[in-house]
Structure formats: structure tokens, C-alpha cells
Tab-separated table of C-alpha atoms in Angstrom:
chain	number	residue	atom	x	y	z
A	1	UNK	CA	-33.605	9.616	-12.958
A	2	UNK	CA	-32.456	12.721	-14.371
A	3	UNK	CA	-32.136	14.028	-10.880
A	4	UNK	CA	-30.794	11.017	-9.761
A	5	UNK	CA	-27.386	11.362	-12.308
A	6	UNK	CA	-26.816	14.945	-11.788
A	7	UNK	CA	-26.628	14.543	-8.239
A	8	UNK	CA	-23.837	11.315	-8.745
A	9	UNK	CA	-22.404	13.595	-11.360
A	10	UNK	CA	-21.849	16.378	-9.299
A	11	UNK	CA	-20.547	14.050	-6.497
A	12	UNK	CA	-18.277	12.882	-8.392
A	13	UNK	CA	-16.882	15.914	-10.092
A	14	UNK	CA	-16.420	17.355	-6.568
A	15	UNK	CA	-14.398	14.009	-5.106
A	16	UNK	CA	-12.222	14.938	-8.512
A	17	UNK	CA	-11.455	18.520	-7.751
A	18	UNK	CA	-10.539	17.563	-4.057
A	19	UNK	CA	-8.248	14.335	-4.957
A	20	UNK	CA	-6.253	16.398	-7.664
A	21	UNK	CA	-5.866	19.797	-5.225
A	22	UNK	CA	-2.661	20.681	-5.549
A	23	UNK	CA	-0.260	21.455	-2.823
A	24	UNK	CA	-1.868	19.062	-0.033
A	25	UNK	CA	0.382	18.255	2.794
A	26	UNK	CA	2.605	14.801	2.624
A	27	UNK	CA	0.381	11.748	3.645
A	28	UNK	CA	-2.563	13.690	2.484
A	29	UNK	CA	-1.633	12.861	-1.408
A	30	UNK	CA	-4.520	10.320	-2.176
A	31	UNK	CA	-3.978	10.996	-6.001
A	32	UNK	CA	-1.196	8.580	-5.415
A	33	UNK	CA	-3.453	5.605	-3.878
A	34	UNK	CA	-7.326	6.562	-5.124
A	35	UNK	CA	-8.882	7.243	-7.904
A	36	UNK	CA	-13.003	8.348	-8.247
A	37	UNK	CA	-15.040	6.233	-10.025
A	38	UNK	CA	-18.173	7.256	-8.822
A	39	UNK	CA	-20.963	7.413	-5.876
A	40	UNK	CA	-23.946	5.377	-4.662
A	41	UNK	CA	-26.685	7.301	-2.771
A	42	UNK	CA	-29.230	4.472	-3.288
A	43	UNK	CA	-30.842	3.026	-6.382
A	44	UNK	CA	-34.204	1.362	-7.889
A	45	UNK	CA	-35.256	-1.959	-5.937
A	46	UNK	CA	-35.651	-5.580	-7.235
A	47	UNK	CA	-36.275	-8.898	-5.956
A	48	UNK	CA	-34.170	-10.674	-3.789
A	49	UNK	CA	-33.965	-13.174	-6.347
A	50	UNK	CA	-32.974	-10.828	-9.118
A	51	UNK	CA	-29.912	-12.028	-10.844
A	52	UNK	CA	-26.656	-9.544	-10.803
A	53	UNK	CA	-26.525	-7.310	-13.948
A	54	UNK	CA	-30.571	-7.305	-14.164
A	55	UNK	CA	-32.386	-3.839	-14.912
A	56	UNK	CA	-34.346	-2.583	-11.252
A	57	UNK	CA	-37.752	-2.321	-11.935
A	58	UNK	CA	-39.410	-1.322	-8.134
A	59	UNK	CA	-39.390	2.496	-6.300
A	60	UNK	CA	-36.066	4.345	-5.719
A	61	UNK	CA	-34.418	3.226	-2.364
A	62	UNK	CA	-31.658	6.051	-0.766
A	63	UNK	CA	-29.256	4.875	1.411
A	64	UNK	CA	-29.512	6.950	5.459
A	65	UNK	CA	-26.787	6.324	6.895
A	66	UNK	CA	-24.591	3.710	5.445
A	67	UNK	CA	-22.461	2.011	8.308
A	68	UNK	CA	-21.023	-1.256	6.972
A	69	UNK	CA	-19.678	-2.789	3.953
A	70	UNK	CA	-19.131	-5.513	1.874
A	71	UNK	CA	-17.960	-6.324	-1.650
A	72	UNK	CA	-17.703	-9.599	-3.180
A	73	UNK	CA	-17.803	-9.452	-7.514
A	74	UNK	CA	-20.779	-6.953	-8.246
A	75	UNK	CA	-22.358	-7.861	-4.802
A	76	UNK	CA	-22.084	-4.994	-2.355
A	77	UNK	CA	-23.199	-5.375	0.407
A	78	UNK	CA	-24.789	-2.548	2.805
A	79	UNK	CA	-26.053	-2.501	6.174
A	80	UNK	CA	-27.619	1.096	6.852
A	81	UNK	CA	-28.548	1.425	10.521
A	82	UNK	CA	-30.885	4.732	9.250
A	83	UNK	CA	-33.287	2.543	7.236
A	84	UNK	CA	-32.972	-0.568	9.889
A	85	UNK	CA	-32.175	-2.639	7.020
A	86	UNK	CA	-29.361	-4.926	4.891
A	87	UNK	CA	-29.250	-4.330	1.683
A	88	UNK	CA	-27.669	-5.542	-1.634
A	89	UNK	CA	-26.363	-3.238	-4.017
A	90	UNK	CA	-26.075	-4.731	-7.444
A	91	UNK	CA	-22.777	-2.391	-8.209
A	92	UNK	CA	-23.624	-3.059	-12.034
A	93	UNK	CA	-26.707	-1.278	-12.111
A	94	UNK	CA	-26.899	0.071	-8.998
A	95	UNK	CA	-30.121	-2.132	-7.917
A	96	UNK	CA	-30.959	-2.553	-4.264
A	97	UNK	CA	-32.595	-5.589	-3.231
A	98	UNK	CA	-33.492	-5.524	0.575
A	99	UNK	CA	-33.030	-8.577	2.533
A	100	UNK	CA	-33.867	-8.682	6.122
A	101	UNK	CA	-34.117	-5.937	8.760
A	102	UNK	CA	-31.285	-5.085	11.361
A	103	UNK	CA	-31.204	-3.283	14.016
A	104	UNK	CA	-30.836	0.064	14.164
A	105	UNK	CA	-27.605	0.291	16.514
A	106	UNK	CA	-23.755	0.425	16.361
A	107	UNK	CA	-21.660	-2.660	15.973
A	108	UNK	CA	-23.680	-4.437	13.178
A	109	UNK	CA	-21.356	-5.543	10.599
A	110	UNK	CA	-21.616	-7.522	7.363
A	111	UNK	CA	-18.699	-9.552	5.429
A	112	UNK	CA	-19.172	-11.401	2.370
A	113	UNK	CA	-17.794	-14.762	1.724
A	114	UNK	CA	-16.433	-16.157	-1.450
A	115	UNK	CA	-19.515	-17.983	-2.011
A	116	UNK	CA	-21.832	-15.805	-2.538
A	117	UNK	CA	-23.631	-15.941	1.133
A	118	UNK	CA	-22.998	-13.006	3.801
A	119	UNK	CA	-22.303	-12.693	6.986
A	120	UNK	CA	-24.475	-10.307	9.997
A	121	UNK	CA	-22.999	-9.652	12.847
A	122	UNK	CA	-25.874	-8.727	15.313
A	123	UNK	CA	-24.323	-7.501	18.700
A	124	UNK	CA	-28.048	-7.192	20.308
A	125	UNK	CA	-28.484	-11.086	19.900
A	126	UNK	CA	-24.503	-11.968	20.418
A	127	UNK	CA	-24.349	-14.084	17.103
A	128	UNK	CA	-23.108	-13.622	13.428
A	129	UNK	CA	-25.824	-15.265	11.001
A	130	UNK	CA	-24.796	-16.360	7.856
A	131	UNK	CA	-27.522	-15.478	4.941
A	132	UNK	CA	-27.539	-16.906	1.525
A	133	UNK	CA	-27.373	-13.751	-1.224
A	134	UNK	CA	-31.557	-13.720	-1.300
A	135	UNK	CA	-31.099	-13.674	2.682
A	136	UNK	CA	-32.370	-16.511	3.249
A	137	UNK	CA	-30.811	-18.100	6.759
A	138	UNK	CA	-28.433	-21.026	6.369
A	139	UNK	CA	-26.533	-20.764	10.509
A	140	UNK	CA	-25.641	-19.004	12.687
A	141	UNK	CA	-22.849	-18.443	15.184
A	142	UNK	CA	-22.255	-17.972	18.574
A	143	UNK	CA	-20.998	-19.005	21.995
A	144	UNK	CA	-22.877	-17.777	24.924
A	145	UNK	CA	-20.208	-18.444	27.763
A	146	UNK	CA	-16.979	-17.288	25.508
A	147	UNK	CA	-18.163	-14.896	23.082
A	148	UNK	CA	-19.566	-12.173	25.268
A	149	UNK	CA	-20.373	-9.695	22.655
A	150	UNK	CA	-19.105	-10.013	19.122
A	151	UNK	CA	-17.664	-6.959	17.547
A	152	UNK	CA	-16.108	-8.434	13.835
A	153	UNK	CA	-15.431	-11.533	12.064
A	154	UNK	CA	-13.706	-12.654	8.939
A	155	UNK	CA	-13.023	-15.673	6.812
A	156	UNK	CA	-9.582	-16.766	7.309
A	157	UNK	CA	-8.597	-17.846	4.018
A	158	UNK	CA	-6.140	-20.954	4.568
A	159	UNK	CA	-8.519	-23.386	6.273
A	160	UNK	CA	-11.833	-21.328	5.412
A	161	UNK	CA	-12.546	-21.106	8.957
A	162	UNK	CA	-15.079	-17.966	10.426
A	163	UNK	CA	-13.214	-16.096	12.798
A	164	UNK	CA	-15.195	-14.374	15.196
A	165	UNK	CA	-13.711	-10.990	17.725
A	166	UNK	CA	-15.011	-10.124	20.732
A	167	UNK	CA	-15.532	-6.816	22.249
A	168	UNK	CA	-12.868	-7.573	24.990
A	169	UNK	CA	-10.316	-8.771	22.619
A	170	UNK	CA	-11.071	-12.719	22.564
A	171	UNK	CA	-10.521	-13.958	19.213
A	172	UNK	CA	-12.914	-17.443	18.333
A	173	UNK	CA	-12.472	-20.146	15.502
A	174	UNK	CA	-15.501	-21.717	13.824
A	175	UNK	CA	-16.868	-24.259	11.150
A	176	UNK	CA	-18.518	-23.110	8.533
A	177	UNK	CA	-21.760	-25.388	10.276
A	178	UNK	CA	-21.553	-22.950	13.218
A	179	UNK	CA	-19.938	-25.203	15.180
A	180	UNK	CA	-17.272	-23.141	17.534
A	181	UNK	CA	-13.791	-25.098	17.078
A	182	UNK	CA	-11.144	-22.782	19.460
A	183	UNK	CA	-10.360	-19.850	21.097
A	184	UNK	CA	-7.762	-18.743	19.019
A	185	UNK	CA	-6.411	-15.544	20.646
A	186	UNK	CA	-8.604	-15.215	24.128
A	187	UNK	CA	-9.494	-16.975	26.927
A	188	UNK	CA	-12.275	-18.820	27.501
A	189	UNK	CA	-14.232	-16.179	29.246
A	190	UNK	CA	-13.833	-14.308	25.964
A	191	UNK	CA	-11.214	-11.953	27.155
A	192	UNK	CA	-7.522	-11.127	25.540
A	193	UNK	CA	-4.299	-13.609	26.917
A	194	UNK	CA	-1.210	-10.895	27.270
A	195	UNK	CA	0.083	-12.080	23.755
A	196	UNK	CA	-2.642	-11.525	21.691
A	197	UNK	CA	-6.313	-9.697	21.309
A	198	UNK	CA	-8.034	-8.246	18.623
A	199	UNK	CA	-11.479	-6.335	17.971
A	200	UNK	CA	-11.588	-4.796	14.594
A	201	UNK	CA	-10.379	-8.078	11.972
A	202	UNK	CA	-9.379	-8.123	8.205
A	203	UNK	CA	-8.777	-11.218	6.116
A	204	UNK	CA	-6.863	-11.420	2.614
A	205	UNK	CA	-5.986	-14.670	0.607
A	206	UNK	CA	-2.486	-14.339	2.642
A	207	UNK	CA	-2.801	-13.091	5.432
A	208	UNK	CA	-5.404	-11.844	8.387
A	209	UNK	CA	-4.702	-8.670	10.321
A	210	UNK	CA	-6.815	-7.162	13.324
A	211	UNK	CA	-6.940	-4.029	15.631
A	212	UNK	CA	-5.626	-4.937	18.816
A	213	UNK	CA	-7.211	-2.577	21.548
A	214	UNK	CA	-4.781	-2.294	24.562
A	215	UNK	CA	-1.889	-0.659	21.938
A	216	UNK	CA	-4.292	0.670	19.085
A	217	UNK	CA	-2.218	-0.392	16.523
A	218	UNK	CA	-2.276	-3.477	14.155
A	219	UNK	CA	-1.631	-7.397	14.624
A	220	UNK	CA	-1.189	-9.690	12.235
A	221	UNK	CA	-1.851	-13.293	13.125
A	222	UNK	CA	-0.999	-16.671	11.504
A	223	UNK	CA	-3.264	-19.203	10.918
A	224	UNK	CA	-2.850	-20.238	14.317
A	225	UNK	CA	-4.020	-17.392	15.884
A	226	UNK	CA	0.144	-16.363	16.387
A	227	UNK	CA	0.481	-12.637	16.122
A	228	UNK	CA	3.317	-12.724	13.481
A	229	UNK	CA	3.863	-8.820	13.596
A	230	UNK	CA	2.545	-5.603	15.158
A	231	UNK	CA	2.852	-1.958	13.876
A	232	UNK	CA	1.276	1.738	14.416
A	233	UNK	CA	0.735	1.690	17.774
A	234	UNK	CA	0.085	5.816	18.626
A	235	UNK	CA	-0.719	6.400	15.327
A	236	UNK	CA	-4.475	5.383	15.182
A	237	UNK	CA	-7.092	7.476	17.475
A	238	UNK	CA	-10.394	5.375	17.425
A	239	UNK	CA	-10.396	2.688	14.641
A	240	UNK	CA	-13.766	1.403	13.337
A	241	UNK	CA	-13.032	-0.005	10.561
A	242	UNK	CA	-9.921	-2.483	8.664
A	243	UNK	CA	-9.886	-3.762	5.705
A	244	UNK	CA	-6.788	-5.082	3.063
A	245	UNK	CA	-6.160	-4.395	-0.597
A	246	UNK	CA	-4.305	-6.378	-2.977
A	247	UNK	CA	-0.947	-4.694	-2.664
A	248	UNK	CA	-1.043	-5.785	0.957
A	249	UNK	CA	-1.503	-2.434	2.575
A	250	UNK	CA	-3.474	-2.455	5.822
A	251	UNK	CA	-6.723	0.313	5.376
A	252	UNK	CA	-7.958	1.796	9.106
A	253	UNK	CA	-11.236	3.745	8.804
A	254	UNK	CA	-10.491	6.098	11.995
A	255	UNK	CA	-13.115	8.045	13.311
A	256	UNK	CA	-11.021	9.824	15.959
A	257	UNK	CA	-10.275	12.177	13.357
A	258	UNK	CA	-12.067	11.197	10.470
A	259	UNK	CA	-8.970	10.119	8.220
A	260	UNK	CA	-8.532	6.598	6.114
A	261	UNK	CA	-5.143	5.568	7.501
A	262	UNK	CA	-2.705	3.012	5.435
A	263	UNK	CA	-0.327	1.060	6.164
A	264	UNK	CA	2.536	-0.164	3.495
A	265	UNK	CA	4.405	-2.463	5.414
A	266	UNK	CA	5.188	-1.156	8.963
A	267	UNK	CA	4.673	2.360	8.194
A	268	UNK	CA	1.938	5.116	7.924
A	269	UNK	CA	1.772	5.548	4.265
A	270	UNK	CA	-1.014	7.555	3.916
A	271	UNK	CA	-3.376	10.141	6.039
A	272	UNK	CA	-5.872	10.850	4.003
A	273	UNK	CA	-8.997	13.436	5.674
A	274	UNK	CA	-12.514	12.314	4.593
A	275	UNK	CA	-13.229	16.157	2.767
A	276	UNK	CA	-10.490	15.186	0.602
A	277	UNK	CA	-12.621	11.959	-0.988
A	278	UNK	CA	-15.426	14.534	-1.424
A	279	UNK	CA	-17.044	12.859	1.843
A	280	UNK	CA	-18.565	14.331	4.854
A	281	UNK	CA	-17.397	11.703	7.034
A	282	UNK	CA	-16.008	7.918	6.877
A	283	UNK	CA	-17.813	5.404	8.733
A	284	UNK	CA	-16.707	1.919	6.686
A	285	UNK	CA	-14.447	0.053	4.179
A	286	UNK	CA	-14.539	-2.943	2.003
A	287	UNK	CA	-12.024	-3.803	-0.646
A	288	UNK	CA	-12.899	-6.158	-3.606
A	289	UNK	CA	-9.882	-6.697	-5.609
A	290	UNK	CA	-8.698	-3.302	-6.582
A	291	UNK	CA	-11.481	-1.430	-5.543
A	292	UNK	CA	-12.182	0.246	-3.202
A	293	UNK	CA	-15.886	1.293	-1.247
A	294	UNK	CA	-15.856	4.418	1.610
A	295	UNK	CA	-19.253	4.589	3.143
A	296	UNK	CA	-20.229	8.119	4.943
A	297	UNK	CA	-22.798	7.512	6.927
A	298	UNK	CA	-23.631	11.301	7.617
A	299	UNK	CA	-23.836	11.682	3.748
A	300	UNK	CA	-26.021	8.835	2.677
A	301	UNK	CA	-23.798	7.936	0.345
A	302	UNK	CA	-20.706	5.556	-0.712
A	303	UNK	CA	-17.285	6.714	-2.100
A	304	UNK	CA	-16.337	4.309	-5.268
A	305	UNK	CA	-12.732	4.036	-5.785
A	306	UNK	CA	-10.266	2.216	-7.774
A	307	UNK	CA	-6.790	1.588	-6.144
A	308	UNK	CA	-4.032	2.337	-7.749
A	309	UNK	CA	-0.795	0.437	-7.776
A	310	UNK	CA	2.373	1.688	-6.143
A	311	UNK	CA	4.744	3.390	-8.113
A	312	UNK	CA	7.483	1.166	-10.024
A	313	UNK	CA	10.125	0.288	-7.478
A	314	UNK	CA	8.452	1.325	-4.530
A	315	UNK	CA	7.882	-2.121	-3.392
């Protein structure tokens, strides 16, 4: 244990030093967005069952290779493609309960829903599942002739619908039964219309935004499945990764050169380099109110942030 907290301690001091450097370049000033709170290389395991807030009481668990988030209340979310497995992170006291396997390949993402339950997006099998927080399966999602290989989802928030991205752009509505309801930006063969297409999504209580991948830059739809606005087209490399905070800023994990990119508004707001969050590399996202969870894969490890609020009159 002792080894344990020097190691977070030492993690953290370091993201410190780098965050308050003096000097840094404009757009690389992340002392005006994040602040460290701390970092999560793995932690002692308990049941499934285990209520939040509960002292672990199993071996130590360390996280491989962390490669996609989720944070709902003290529930975080992990799934790390190194161990094969998803995970849930009591952020409390840092328990890990492990909940079903995965498999160990790109594309598997997880997103939490207001209820408690998660969501695993499993490209090898072409379906999102949706587990309860002990894991337990409660449906699953998928459409064999439209949805030819999922690559996100989200929960739009007006009409609690799952929305489901393919890799080709097609955007698909669903019930929370399972049961698909439209295409909302796509074909039917899965594939993007000229007016709309998205592969990387992000939902907030206003709004949902996605990454569309003809123009690399950012959509925003309506609940329709309109785009309402796009911005930061040749500004974003290879996105992997989107996510929203509560000040409405758009978050792109890019891994073409291994910077968090922001968005206020229209605009790049911040450029912010992974060394400068104390982090070898920045392979996911995942914003729960005004914090803020950077996974590096490469590391083993996950950034802990809080986000701070834009300067008076800046908005």
C-alpha cells in the first residue's frame, strides 16, 4: 500500500510541475482549463455486488493499458484491452470490481447511462450490450444489414434514445429494449447521406456532437439527427476520442499528435500535449460533471482532473 501511494504521489506531483510550467506556448496553457487531482493505476478488487464507497478487500488489480472510459457519480468505468477485461473503478476508494471479459482489440468502447447500467460496444460481434452495474446482461443492440460495424454510441438525452455510429459514418436510433427505431444520419446500408455522418459521438443534457470523418472536424446534430453546426475541420489529425463538459466545450482525444483538443464554441481553445498532463500518451476521455478522466493506455494509468470554469466574462 505504501508503495502503492508513493507511486500516485509522485504521479501526481509530476502532472503539477508540468501544468504550472511557466512560459508554455498559447493553446498549451492547461492551468487555465485542468487542474490535478490525482491518478489511478489500478486498485484492490471487490465483488461485483459491492456497494460504491465500500472498503476493497481482494488482491491488487493494475490497470495495462486503459483504452476507454466512463464516468457516471463514483462509477468509472474502464475497459483495458491489456487485461481483456471491463472493469469498475469505485473512484471513492479506488476499488475495482471486474465484470465480464472483452476482447482484446481496438474499437471497444464503454458509456455509462444515467441509470446506473453501461454500455459495451463490441466491434468483433457488431453489437453494443447493455450490462447492469454488477454486469449482468439486460440487451443488446444491433442491426446486421444497417449497422455494419459499430464504432460509438451515446444516449441522446431529450428522448433517452441509444444512438449507435457506424464505422462508415451511418448514424442509428434505438429503444432502450434494443429495438432499432431509424437511421438517423445514414443510409440504410449503414453508410453517410452527403448531409450528415458521424463516427466518434458525444452526448450532453443539451446537446449531442460527433466526429464527422470525410471533413475531420465536429457536427453537432439535433434531436433529429439535423447537423445544426460544424466546426474545426483541418484542425484535428486522427480523433479517437469526444467527449463534452459542462461549460459546453467540445473535448477531442487526438492521437495524430497526441494532444487533448477543445473546442469553446467554434474555435480551438486549447492544444494541450499529453507530457504536459504528466501522461505518456492519451488514448480516452470521459467527463462527469466537472471532472474530468484522461486514460494513457501506454502508462497504465488514468489522469484525474477537475475542470475549471472559464474566466469571468469570457463567455
Amino acid at each position: 500500500m505504501a508503495t502503492v501511494a508513493r507511486s500516485m504521489t509522485a504521479m501526481l506531483l509530476a502532472a503539477t510541475a508540468l501544468l504550472a510550467h511557466a512560459g508554455a506556448p498559447a493553446g498549451d496553457v492547461a492551468t487555465d482549463l485542468l487542474a490535478p487531482q490525482g491518478v489511478i493505476s489500478g486498485g484492490f478488487s471487490v465483488p461485483a455486488v459491492r456497494g460504491a464507497g465500500q472498503p476493497p478487500s481482494g488482491q491488487y488489480v493494475k490497470l495495462v493499458y486503459p483504452s476507454s472510459l466512463s464516468a457516471t457519480g463514483p462509477d468509472l468505468y474502464v475497459a483495458d484491452s491489456g487485461l481483456a477485461r471491463l472493469l469498475r473503478i469505485d473512484t471513492i476508494t479506488q476499488s475495482v470490481a471486474q465484470l465480464a471479459p472483452l476482447p482484446a482489440l481496438p474499437g471497444v468502447r464503454v458509456k455509462s447511462g444515467p441509470d446506473g447500467t453501461v454500455y459495451v460496444l463490441r466491434p468483433d460481434r457488431g453489437e453494443v450490450a447493455r450490462l447492469s452495474r454488477e454486469g449482468r446482461p439486460l440487451a443488446s443492440f444491433s442491426s446486421t444489414f444497417e449497422i455494419l460495424q459499430p464504432s460509438d454510441l451515446v444516449i441522446e438525452p431529450t428522448l433517452n434514445q441509444i444512438w449507435i455510429a457506424d464505422a462508415a459514418g451511418g448514424v442509428f436510433a434505438f429503444h432502450s429494449s434494443g429495438r432499432m427505431s431509424q437511421p438517423i444520419a445514414g443510409s440504410r446500408e449503414g453508410f453517410a447521406t452527403e448531409e450528415a455522418g458521424a463516427t466518434l459521438l458525444a452526448a450532453s443534457p443539451q446537446r449531442v456532437v460527433g466526429i464527422d470523418p470525410r471533413c475531420r472536424c465536429v457536427i453537432e446534430f439535433d434531436r433529429d439527427g439535423l447537423v445544426m453546426a460544424r466546426f474545426g475541420e483541418g484542425e484535428i489529425v486522427n480523433p479517437q476520442g469526444i467527449a463534452l463538459d459542462g461549460y459546453d466545450r467540445v473535448w477531442i482525444v487526438d492521437r495524430g499528435d497526441q494532444r487533448l483538443k477543445v473546442f469553446d464554441g467554434d474555435l480551438l481553445a486549447f492544444t494541450i500535449p499529453a507530457s504536459r498532463l504528466g501522461l505518456t500518451d492519451v488514448t480516452a476521455i470521459t467527463i462527469d460533471h466537472q471532472r474530468a478522466y484522461v486514460a494513457d493506455g501506454p502508462g497504465g494509468r488514468i489522469g484525474v482532473f477537475a475542470i475549471l470554469p472559464p474566466p469571468a466574462g469570457a463567455r
